Amino acid sequence: MADSICRTLRDGALEGELAPTLTIKDSLASPFAFHVFSHILLQLSSHVIAQKSQSQGIVIVALSRSPSFYAALLNMNGVDVAASNKWIHILDCYTDPLGWKDKTRKSVNATDCSPQISLPTTSFKTVKDVDKLFSVITELGRGLVGENKARFCVAIDSLSVLLRHASLQSVAGLLSDLRGHDQVSNIFGLLHSDLHEERAVAALEYMSSMVASVDPYHHSADGQKGFLGDSFSQQNLTKGKFNVRSKRRNGRVRVTCEELKVEPGGISFASVSSVDGTAIAGLLPKVQFNLQLSEKERIDRSNVVLPFEHQGNGRPIQIYDGRRSLEESNSEANPISSGKKEDSAMGEIIYFRDSDDEMPDSDEDPDDDLDI
Amino acid sequence: MEHKNWNLLDEALGLHNNDNDNAKPWPLCGRFVLVEDCVDTSAAFVLHHILKRSFSSHPSSAVLFLAFSHPFSHYDRVLRKLGCNLTAQRDNGRLFFLPMLMFQCPGEGKPNHDGLASMFEQIERVITVLHQDKKSISIIIDDISFLEVAANGSSDDVLNLLHYCLTLTSEYGCAFIALDHKDIYLNDGERTAVILEMEYLADILVKAEPLATGLAKDVHGQLMVLDKETHQHGISAIKSYNFHFKIKENGTECFYPGTKIQ
């Protein structure tokens, strides 16, 4: 599914349509959204380099990670950072989002001693001003791809930070403006869903054509990580569920679920069906009685002949429907009784009458002779 | 190095990897360690421990300590028991102790950005001076909740200050260590966004909790350390460590549950 997200983002926007927007959301129980974000960023950059995608450049709005982090990330994954200035630009809202350092730097006149940043970066010091942010993003994008019809993609590494600095309306407005901008190919952003009110999350989800949500692999009962690490919460540290909800243009919604695994080199996705049965069996609550069948029990159960199931195997079906009289059926009863004798191992009732005094069952009241 | 006896806490924080190797940067460099405790179990000892270790991490390491909850004399006494002379370190220029006990942002009752901005200015000035001497620097805040009080209860301002301190970690390779109390953020069983956001920001999260079974003589509480391993710039899973601790007069004993032999 992650591939299909990347494909959709790669293919970009149709003429006269809004750009596809992806929101990646997570919660503290499974905080892997940034892993997904960087995965998608790397995929997209390889597409951009290979010129297979609609977008010809990427503008990263860096709010939660430093520009040097992205340089290192791209570098580690084999992207030639030195040649990247043609297609990537970082809008640095991380280093000084509120302009605090500006004052210090002016007064102290300190030299810039940040480590070597090899990615082209523009710093932005008024994050609260979202309108300006929009104009700067589009300017940077235009700088990358030129004035023509070429498109660029926008990656916002934390919508959560943006929401803390600015109101929901203005952030939603920014997204909406970006989606409608005719040079934007696609937008993807990251949201920590438990930091915001539900309405904020919902509002942003409405604006996204795709929502990828990273959920904990196992939900623990009290909603918190178990303290002394049972195996479930241990699994939550390396795995997650990757739910994707994508909306088509015609309004059709498709929901898919995958398993996300965090590995030292990156993240991998696996379909849920490949999850072994023991993991699912482990989800059942621990009860004293056994809810599961063993293999032997399952075979035994399949061998049980259900009532009437023995009939119909070549012999006439004998069902007493209560309409025929007893004498009539007596003559026909023989095959049944003989049939019964064949497999007497199945059990039969043997009854000896005690004496001749004892009459066969009749309609007479047995207490008739009592004098009460 | 004068100490070799790494305990489980050192291991969980990755400090033991640095043994006798001054060429490598301190393992906490560029990382944010958030220590969370609660009323029943104080995690101040984790701060003391990191403070002590950061002095011995490197011959030219330095610490900037922002004290909101206790004065210098308190830490001097505690650390002396642990075998670390803070007064001497301060005189050597390796400890910058900023007493913030009386700090209050101007403008009672309303959030004031300039107060914390000026505080950050102060922090950054110290860091730039220290950085010129090529020292590995740790910034320690001993209580974020008091910082919030000083910021007139504006959690946004606190988060902004934290963000700015974090930018220092990536710019100058500082380690940033902060203590906070998690139960003051509990609201009808739900935790508020401030503490959640801090947990997102943290590279290493240390949680101190009392034993579920109540008070015990030999076990003072349990620690959970979650290491997100974000320092390698790569992607990796979260490592978790769980163990019990007992605070002693001159150190802390850490041990796995059930492994303590009297």
Short mmCIF file of N, CA and C in Angstrom, two decimals, chain A residues 111-215:
data_model
loop_
_atom_site.label_atom_id
_atom_site.label_comp_id
_atom_site.label_asym_id
_atom_site.label_seq_id
_atom_site.Cartn_x
_atom_site.Cartn_y
_atom_site.Cartn_z
N THR A 111 29.56 34.24 15.16
CA THR A 111 29.74 33.62 13.86
C THR A 111 28.83 32.41 13.75
N ASP A 112 28.42 32.13 12.56
CA ASP A 112 27.55 30.98 12.37
C ASP A 112 28.40 29.71 12.47
N CYS A 113 28.17 28.98 13.54
CA CYS A 113 29.02 27.82 13.75
C CYS A 113 28.24 26.51 13.55
N SER A 114 27.18 26.59 12.77
CA SER A 114 26.44 25.36 12.52
C SER A 114 27.26 24.45 11.62
N PRO A 115 27.03 23.14 11.72
CA PRO A 115 27.79 22.22 10.88
C PRO A 115 27.48 22.45 9.41
N GLN A 116 28.32 21.92 8.58
CA GLN A 116 28.19 22.14 7.14
C GLN A 116 26.84 21.64 6.63
N ILE A 117 26.08 22.55 6.11
CA ILE A 117 24.81 22.16 5.51
C ILE A 117 25.01 22.19 4.01
N SER A 118 24.83 21.06 3.41
CA SER A 118 25.10 21.03 1.99
C SER A 118 23.83 21.17 1.16
N LEU A 119 22.68 21.16 1.83
CA LEU A 119 21.44 21.34 1.08
C LEU A 119 21.08 22.82 1.05
N PRO A 120 20.57 23.28 -0.08
CA PRO A 120 20.16 24.68 -0.13
C PRO A 120 19.04 24.96 0.86
N THR A 121 19.23 25.99 1.65
CA THR A 121 18.31 26.24 2.74
C THR A 121 17.94 27.71 2.79
N THR A 122 16.70 27.97 3.09
CA THR A 122 16.26 29.33 3.36
C THR A 122 15.68 29.34 4.75
N SER A 123 16.10 30.27 5.57
CA SER A 123 15.52 30.26 6.91
C SER A 123 14.29 31.15 6.96
N PHE A 124 13.40 30.76 7.84
CA PHE A 124 12.11 31.43 7.95
C PHE A 124 11.91 31.72 9.43
N LYS A 125 11.66 32.96 9.78
CA LYS A 125 11.68 33.32 11.19
C LYS A 125 10.34 33.79 11.74
N THR A 126 9.32 33.71 10.95
CA THR A 126 8.00 34.11 11.45
C THR A 126 6.99 33.02 11.13
N VAL A 127 7.09 31.92 11.88
CA VAL A 127 6.23 30.78 11.58
C VAL A 127 4.77 31.11 11.82
N LYS A 128 4.53 32.06 12.73
CA LYS A 128 3.13 32.38 13.04
C LYS A 128 2.42 33.02 11.85
N ASP A 129 3.20 33.58 10.94
CA ASP A 129 2.60 34.24 9.78
C ASP A 129 2.45 33.22 8.64
N VAL A 130 1.28 32.56 8.61
CA VAL A 130 1.11 31.45 7.67
C VAL A 130 0.96 31.95 6.24
N ASP A 131 0.39 33.13 6.07
CA ASP A 131 0.24 33.67 4.71
C ASP A 131 1.60 33.86 4.05
N LYS A 132 2.51 34.37 4.88
CA LYS A 132 3.86 34.60 4.36
C LYS A 132 4.51 33.25 4.05
N LEU A 133 4.23 32.26 4.92
CA LEU A 133 4.80 30.94 4.71
C LEU A 133 4.39 30.40 3.35
N PHE A 134 3.10 30.60 3.02
CA PHE A 134 2.60 30.13 1.73
C PHE A 134 3.35 30.79 0.58
N SER A 135 3.51 32.11 0.69
CA SER A 135 4.15 32.81 -0.44
C SER A 135 5.61 32.39 -0.55
N VAL A 136 6.26 32.13 0.61
CA VAL A 136 7.67 31.73 0.54
C VAL A 136 7.79 30.33 -0.08
N ILE A 137 6.87 29.42 0.32
CA ILE A 137 6.92 28.06 -0.23
C ILE A 137 6.77 28.11 -1.75
N THR A 138 5.78 28.86 -2.22
CA THR A 138 5.55 28.88 -3.66
C THR A 138 6.70 29.55 -4.40
N GLU A 139 7.28 30.58 -3.74
CA GLU A 139 8.44 31.23 -4.35
C GLU A 139 9.60 30.25 -4.52
N LEU A 140 9.86 29.50 -3.44
CA LEU A 140 10.97 28.54 -3.48
C LEU A 140 10.72 27.50 -4.55
N GLY A 141 9.46 27.02 -4.61
CA GLY A 141 9.12 26.01 -5.61
C GLY A 141 9.35 26.54 -7.01
N ARG A 142 8.93 27.79 -7.20
CA ARG A 142 9.11 28.39 -8.51
C ARG A 142 10.60 28.53 -8.82
N GLY A 143 11.36 28.83 -7.80
CA GLY A 143 12.81 28.93 -7.98
C GLY A 143 13.42 27.62 -8.44
N LEU A 144 12.83 26.51 -7.97
CA LEU A 144 13.37 25.19 -8.34
C LEU A 144 12.98 24.80 -9.76
N VAL A 145 11.69 24.96 -10.09
CA VAL A 145 11.20 24.38 -11.34
C VAL A 145 10.97 25.42 -12.42
N GLY A 146 11.09 26.68 -12.05
CA GLY A 146 10.89 27.71 -13.06
C GLY A 146 9.44 28.16 -13.17
N GLU A 147 9.21 29.12 -14.02
CA GLU A 147 7.90 29.77 -14.09
C GLU A 147 6.89 28.97 -14.90
N ASN A 148 7.36 28.00 -15.63
CA ASN A 148 6.46 27.34 -16.59
C ASN A 148 5.48 26.39 -15.89
N LYS A 149 5.01 25.44 -16.62
CA LYS A 149 3.98 24.54 -16.08
C LYS A 149 4.55 23.49 -15.14
N ALA A 150 5.86 23.46 -15.00
CA ALA A 150 6.47 22.41 -14.19
C ALA A 150 5.98 22.49 -12.74
N ARG A 151 5.91 21.33 -12.12
CA ARG A 151 5.35 21.29 -10.77
C ARG A 151 6.39 20.84 -9.76
N PHE A 152 6.13 21.17 -8.49
CA PHE A 152 7.01 20.71 -7.41
C PHE A 152 6.15 20.13 -6.30
N CYS A 153 6.79 19.38 -5.40
CA CYS A 153 6.00 18.84 -4.30
C CYS A 153 6.43 19.47 -2.98
N VAL A 154 5.51 19.49 -2.04
CA VAL A 154 5.74 20.15 -0.77
C VAL A 154 5.68 19.11 0.34
N ALA A 155 6.72 19.04 1.15
CA ALA A 155 6.74 18.12 2.28
C ALA A 155 6.79 18.94 3.56
N ILE A 156 5.78 18.78 4.41
CA ILE A 156 5.74 19.52 5.67
C ILE A 156 6.03 18.52 6.77
N ASP A 157 7.14 18.67 7.48
CA ASP A 157 7.54 17.58 8.37
C ASP A 157 6.84 17.60 9.70
N SER A 158 6.14 18.66 10.00
CA SER A 158 5.26 18.55 11.16
C SER A 158 4.12 19.54 11.07
N LEU A 159 2.95 19.03 10.74
CA LEU A 159 1.76 19.87 10.80
C LEU A 159 1.43 20.18 12.25
N SER A 160 1.86 19.29 13.15
CA SER A 160 1.57 19.50 14.57
C SER A 160 2.24 20.76 15.09
N VAL A 161 3.51 20.95 14.71
CA VAL A 161 4.21 22.16 15.16
C VAL A 161 3.55 23.39 14.55
N LEU A 162 3.18 23.26 13.29
CA LEU A 162 2.52 24.37 12.61
C LEU A 162 1.21 24.72 13.32
N LEU A 163 0.49 23.68 13.75
CA LEU A 163 -0.78 23.91 14.43
C LEU A 163 -0.57 24.55 15.80
N ARG A 164 0.59 24.30 16.40
CA ARG A 164 0.85 24.92 17.70
C ARG A 164 1.12 26.42 17.52
N HIS A 165 1.77 26.76 16.43
CA HIS A 165 2.11 28.17 16.22
C HIS A 165 0.96 28.96 15.63
N ALA A 166 0.11 28.31 14.85
CA ALA A 166 -0.93 29.05 14.16
C ALA A 166 -2.28 28.37 14.37
N SER A 167 -3.33 29.08 14.06
CA SER A 167 -4.67 28.53 14.30
C SER A 167 -4.99 27.46 13.26
N LEU A 168 -5.98 26.64 13.60
CA LEU A 168 -6.40 25.58 12.68
C LEU A 168 -6.86 26.17 11.35
N GLN A 169 -7.59 27.30 11.45
CA GLN A 169 -8.11 27.91 10.22
C GLN A 169 -6.97 28.27 9.27
N SER A 170 -5.92 28.87 9.84
CA SER A 170 -4.87 29.34 8.94
C SER A 170 -4.08 28.17 8.37
N VAL A 171 -3.89 27.09 9.18
CA VAL A 171 -3.16 25.94 8.66
C VAL A 171 -3.99 25.25 7.57
N ALA A 172 -5.30 25.13 7.84
CA ALA A 172 -6.17 24.54 6.83
C ALA A 172 -6.17 25.39 5.58
N GLY A 173 -6.15 26.70 5.77
CA GLY A 173 -6.10 27.61 4.63
C GLY A 173 -4.83 27.43 3.82
N LEU A 174 -3.72 27.25 4.55
CA LEU A 174 -2.44 27.04 3.87
C LEU A 174 -2.48 25.79 3.01
N LEU A 175 -2.99 24.70 3.61
CA LEU A 175 -3.07 23.43 2.87
C LEU A 175 -3.96 23.59 1.64
N SER A 176 -5.09 24.23 1.87
CA SER A 176 -6.04 24.39 0.78
C SER A 176 -5.45 25.23 -0.34
N ASP A 177 -4.72 26.30 0.04
CA ASP A 177 -4.08 27.12 -0.99
C ASP A 177 -3.03 26.33 -1.76
N LEU A 178 -2.27 25.52 -1.00
CA LEU A 178 -1.22 24.75 -1.67
C LEU A 178 -1.83 23.73 -2.63
N ARG A 179 -2.94 23.10 -2.19
CA ARG A 179 -3.56 22.08 -3.05
C ARG A 179 -4.09 22.70 -4.33
N GLY A 180 -4.56 23.92 -4.20
CA GLY A 180 -5.15 24.56 -5.36
C GLY A 180 -4.12 25.25 -6.24
N HIS A 181 -2.89 25.36 -5.76
CA HIS A 181 -1.86 26.06 -6.52
C HIS A 181 -1.50 25.25 -7.78
N ASP A 182 -1.41 25.93 -8.92
CA ASP A 182 -1.29 25.15 -10.15
C ASP A 182 0.13 24.66 -10.42
N GLN A 183 1.05 24.95 -9.51
CA GLN A 183 2.39 24.40 -9.71
C GLN A 183 2.74 23.34 -8.66
N VAL A 184 1.78 23.04 -7.81
CA VAL A 184 2.06 22.04 -6.77
C VAL A 184 1.62 20.68 -7.28
N SER A 185 2.54 19.73 -7.21
CA SER A 185 2.23 18.40 -7.71
C SER A 185 1.61 17.54 -6.62
N ASN A 186 2.14 17.58 -5.44
CA ASN A 186 1.55 16.86 -4.32
C ASN A 186 2.05 17.44 -3.02
N ILE A 187 1.35 17.11 -1.94
CA ILE A 187 1.70 17.63 -0.62
C ILE A 187 1.66 16.45 0.34
N PHE A 188 2.65 16.32 1.18
CA PHE A 188 2.48 15.38 2.28
C PHE A 188 3.00 15.97 3.58
N GLY A 189 2.31 15.63 4.64
CA GLY A 189 2.63 16.22 5.94
C GLY A 189 2.43 15.21 7.04
N LEU A 190 2.99 15.54 8.18
CA LEU A 190 2.98 14.62 9.32
C LEU A 190 2.19 15.24 10.46
N LEU A 191 1.41 14.43 11.12
CA LEU A 191 0.56 14.93 12.19
C LEU A 191 0.61 13.95 13.35
N HIS A 192 0.87 14.46 14.55
CA HIS A 192 0.76 13.62 15.75
C HIS A 192 -0.67 13.77 16.26
N SER A 193 -1.48 12.76 16.04
CA SER A 193 -2.92 12.96 16.22
C SER A 193 -3.30 13.19 17.68
N ASP A 194 -2.51 12.67 18.63
CA ASP A 194 -2.96 12.82 20.01
C ASP A 194 -2.61 14.18 20.62
N LEU A 195 -1.93 15.02 19.85
CA LEU A 195 -1.61 16.34 20.38
C LEU A 195 -2.74 17.33 20.14
N HIS A 196 -3.67 16.96 19.29
CA HIS A 196 -4.67 17.94 18.88
C HIS A 196 -6.07 17.46 19.20
N GLU A 197 -6.97 18.43 19.16
CA GLU A 197 -8.37 18.06 19.33
C GLU A 197 -8.80 17.22 18.14
N GLU A 198 -9.85 16.46 18.37
CA GLU A 198 -10.32 15.60 17.29
C GLU A 198 -10.76 16.40 16.08
N ARG A 199 -11.32 17.57 16.35
CA ARG A 199 -11.84 18.34 15.21
C ARG A 199 -10.70 18.83 14.32
N ALA A 200 -9.55 19.13 14.96
CA ALA A 200 -8.41 19.59 14.15
C ALA A 200 -7.93 18.46 13.26
N VAL A 201 -7.85 17.25 13.85
CA VAL A 201 -7.39 16.11 13.06
C VAL A 201 -8.37 15.84 11.93
N ALA A 202 -9.65 15.89 12.26
CA ALA A 202 -10.67 15.60 11.25
C ALA A 202 -10.62 16.63 10.12
N ALA A 203 -10.43 17.90 10.51
CA ALA A 203 -10.40 18.95 9.49
C ALA A 203 -9.26 18.71 8.51
N LEU A 204 -8.10 18.32 9.04
CA LEU A 204 -6.96 18.08 8.15
C LEU A 204 -7.17 16.81 7.33
N GLU A 205 -7.86 15.83 7.93
CA GLU A 205 -8.10 14.61 7.17
C GLU A 205 -9.06 14.86 6.01
N TYR A 206 -10.01 15.76 6.23
CA TYR A 206 -10.93 16.11 5.13
C TYR A 206 -10.16 16.70 3.95
N MET A 207 -9.10 17.42 4.29
CA MET A 207 -8.37 18.11 3.23
C MET A 207 -7.37 17.21 2.53
N SER A 208 -7.21 15.98 3.04
CA SER A 208 -6.22 15.10 2.42
C SER A 208 -6.93 14.06 1.58
N SER A 209 -6.35 13.78 0.43
CA SER A 209 -6.95 12.71 -0.37
C SER A 209 -6.52 11.35 0.15
N MET A 210 -5.42 11.31 0.91
CA MET A 210 -4.98 10.06 1.50
C MET A 210 -4.60 10.30 2.96
N VAL A 211 -5.00 9.41 3.82
CA VAL A 211 -4.58 9.48 5.21
C VAL A 211 -3.89 8.17 5.54
N ALA A 212 -2.63 8.25 5.91
CA ALA A 212 -1.92 7.05 6.34
C ALA A 212 -1.77 7.14 7.85
N SER A 213 -2.30 6.15 8.53
CA SER A 213 -2.26 6.25 9.97
C SER A 213 -1.47 5.08 10.54
N VAL A 214 -0.53 5.40 11.39
CA VAL A 214 0.29 4.36 12.02
C VAL A 214 -0.31 4.08 13.39
N ASP A 215 -0.82 2.89 13.56
CA ASP A 215 -1.47 2.53 14.82
C ASP A 215 -0.62 1.49 15.53
#
